[in-house]
Coordinates of C-alpha atoms in Angstrom, one line a residue:
X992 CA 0.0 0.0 0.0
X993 CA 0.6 3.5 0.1
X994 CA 2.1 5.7 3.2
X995 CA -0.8 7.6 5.3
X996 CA -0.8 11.6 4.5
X997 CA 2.1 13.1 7.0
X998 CA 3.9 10.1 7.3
X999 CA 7.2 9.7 5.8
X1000 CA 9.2 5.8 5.2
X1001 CA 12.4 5.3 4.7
X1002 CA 13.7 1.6 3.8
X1003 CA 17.0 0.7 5.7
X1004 CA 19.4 -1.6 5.3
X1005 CA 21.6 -3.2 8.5
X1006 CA 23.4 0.0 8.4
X1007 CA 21.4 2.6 7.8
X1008 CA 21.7 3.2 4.6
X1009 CA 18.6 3.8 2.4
X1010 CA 17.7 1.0 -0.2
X1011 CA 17.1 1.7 -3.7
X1012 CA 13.3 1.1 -5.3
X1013 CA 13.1 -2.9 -5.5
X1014 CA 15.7 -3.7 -3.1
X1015 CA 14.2 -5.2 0.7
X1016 CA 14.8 -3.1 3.6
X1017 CA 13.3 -2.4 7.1
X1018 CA 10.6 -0.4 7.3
X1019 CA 10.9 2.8 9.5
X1020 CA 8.5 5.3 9.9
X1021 CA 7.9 9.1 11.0
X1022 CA 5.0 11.1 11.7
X1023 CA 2.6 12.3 14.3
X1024 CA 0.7 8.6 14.9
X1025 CA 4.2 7.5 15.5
X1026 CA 5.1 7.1 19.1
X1027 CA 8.3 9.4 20.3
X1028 CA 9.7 6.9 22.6
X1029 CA 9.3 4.9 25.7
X1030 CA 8.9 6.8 28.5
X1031 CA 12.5 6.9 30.6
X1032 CA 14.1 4.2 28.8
X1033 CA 16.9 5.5 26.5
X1034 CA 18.4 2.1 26.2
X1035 CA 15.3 0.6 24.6
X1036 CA 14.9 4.1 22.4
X1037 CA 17.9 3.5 20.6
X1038 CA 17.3 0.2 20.2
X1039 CA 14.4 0.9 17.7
X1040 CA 14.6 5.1 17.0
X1041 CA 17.1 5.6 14.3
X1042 CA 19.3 8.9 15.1
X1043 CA 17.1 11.1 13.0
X1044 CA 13.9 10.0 14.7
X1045 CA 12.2 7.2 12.3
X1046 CA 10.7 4.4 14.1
X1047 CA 12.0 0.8 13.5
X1048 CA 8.9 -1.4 12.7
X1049 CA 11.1 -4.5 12.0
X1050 CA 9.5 -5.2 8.9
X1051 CA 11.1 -5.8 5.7
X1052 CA 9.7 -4.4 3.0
X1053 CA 10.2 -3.5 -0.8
X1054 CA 9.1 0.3 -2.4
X1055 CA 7.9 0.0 -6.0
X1056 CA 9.0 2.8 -8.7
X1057 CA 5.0 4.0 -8.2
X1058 CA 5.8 5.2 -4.3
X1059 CA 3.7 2.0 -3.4
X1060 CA 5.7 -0.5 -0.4
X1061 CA 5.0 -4.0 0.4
X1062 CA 6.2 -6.1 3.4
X1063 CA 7.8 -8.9 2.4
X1064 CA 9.2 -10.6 5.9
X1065 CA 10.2 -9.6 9.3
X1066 CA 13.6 -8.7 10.5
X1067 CA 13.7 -11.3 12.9
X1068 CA 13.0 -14.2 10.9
X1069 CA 16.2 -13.1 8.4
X1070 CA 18.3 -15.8 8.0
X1071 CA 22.4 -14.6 7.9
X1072 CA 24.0 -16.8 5.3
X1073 CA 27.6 -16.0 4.5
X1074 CA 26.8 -12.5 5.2
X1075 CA 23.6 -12.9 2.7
X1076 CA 20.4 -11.8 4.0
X1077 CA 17.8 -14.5 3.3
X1078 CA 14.6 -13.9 3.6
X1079 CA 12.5 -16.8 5.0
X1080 CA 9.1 -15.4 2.9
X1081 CA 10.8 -16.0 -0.5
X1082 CA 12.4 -19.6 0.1
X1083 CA 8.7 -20.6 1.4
X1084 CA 7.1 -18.8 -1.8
X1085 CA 9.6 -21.1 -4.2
X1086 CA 8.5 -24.1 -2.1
X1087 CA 5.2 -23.7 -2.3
X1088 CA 4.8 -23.9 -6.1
X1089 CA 6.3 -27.7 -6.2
X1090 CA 3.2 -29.9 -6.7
X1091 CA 4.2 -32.1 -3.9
X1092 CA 4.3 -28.6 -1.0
X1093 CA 0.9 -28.5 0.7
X1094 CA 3.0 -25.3 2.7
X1095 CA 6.1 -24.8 4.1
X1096 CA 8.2 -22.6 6.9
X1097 CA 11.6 -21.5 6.6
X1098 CA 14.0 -21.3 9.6
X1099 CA 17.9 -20.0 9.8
X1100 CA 19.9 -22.7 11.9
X1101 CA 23.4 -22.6 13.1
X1102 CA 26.1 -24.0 10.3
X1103 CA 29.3 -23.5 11.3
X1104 CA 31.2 -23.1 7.6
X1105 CA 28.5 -20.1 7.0
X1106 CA 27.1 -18.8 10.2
X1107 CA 23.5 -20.0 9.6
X1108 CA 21.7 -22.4 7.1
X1109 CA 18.4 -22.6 5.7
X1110 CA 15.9 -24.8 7.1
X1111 CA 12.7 -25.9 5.7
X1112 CA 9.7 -27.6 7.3
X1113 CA 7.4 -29.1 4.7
X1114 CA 3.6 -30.2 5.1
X1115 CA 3.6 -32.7 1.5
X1116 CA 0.8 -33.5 -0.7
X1117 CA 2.4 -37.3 -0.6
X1118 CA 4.8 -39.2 1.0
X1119 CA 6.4 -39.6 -2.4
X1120 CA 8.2 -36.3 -2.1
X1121 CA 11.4 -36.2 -1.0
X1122 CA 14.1 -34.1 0.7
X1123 CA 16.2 -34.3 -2.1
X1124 CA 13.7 -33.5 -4.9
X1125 CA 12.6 -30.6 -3.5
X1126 CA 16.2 -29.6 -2.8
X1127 CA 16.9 -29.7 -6.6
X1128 CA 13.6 -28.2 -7.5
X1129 CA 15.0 -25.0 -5.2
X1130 CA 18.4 -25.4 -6.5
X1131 CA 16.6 -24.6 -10.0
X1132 CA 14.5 -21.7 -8.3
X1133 CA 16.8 -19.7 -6.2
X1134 CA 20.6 -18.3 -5.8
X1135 CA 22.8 -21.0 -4.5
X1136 CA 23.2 -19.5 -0.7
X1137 CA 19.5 -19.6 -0.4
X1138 CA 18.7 -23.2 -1.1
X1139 CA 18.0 -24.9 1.7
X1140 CA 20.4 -27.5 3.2
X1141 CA 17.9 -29.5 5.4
X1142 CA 14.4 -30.6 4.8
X1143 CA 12.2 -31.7 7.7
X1144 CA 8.6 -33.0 6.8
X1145 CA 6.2 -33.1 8.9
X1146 CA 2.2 -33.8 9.6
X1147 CA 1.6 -29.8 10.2
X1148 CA 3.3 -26.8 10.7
X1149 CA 2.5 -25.2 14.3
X1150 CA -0.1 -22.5 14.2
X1151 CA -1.4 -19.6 16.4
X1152 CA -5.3 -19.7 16.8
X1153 CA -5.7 -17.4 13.7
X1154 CA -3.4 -19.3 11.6
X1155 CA -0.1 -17.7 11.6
X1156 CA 2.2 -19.8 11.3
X1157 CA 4.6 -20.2 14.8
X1158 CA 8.4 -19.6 13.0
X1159 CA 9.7 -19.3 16.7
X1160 CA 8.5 -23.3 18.0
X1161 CA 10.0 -24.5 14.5
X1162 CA 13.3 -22.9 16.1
X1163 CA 12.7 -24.7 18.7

């Protein structure tokens, strides 16, 4: 969507730079429905103000060339692969359009030879998908660092009561 009058976005990336049109970045907004800060807690203000006042909404999102912005994940479920940022939404998106993906969520775990490594926990259609298959049907799909290296099916994916899916227990 588009930004509400009097409120100005700026997309960020992990240093503060802004991010050209296309490009994912987190979402930080300003205006006068934006809170100023919690009340005697500097620590936690520069935690999620940055230095010229935007707020820090922990969303990643994309602007398009018509001033339009769409989130496309959250901060905290980035996935750090060799210094790549990996973006849980997009692996899961690729997944879903093999036949054999009823839906799938998309976890960063510890590797030591690249910091973290792409996990993906698969509801199938049939047991006759395997890891491996759809391992090669992502390795057609996506960039090399962003295929995942371990597949884990299971019967469902855990849920919160209004269907979102629970990234944080898949961590577990």
């Amino acid at each position: 969507g588009f930004a509400m009058p009097s409120t100005d976005i700026v997309l960020l990336d992990e240093r503060d730079n802004p991010v050209a049109d296309g490009e994912p970045g987190e979402l930080c907004v300003r205006g006068p429905q934006v809170m100023v800060g919690y009340w005697n807690r500097p620590d936690a203000n520069a935690e999620v103000f940055t230095d010229d006042g935007y707020f820090r909404t922990g969303d990643i999102a994309v602007r398009y060339a018509n001033g339009s912005y769409q989130i496309v994940d959250r901060k905290k479920d980035m996935i750090l692969v060799s210094g790549f940022n990996v973006y849980p939404a997009e692996i899961e998106a690729v997944c879903a359009s093999h036949d054999g993906v009823v839906e799938s969520a998309c976890v960063g775990v510890p590797d030591e030879r690249t910091g973290e490594a792409v996990k993906v926990f698969v509801v199938r259609s049939s047991d006759a998908l395997k890891a491996e298959q759809l391992i090669a049907y992502c390795r057609d799909n996506l960039t090399p660092y962003k295929v995942p290296r371990q597949v884990e099916f299971l019967a469902e994916l855990p849920k919160s009561p209004v269907g979102k899916i629970l990234r944080r227990e898949l961590r577990g």
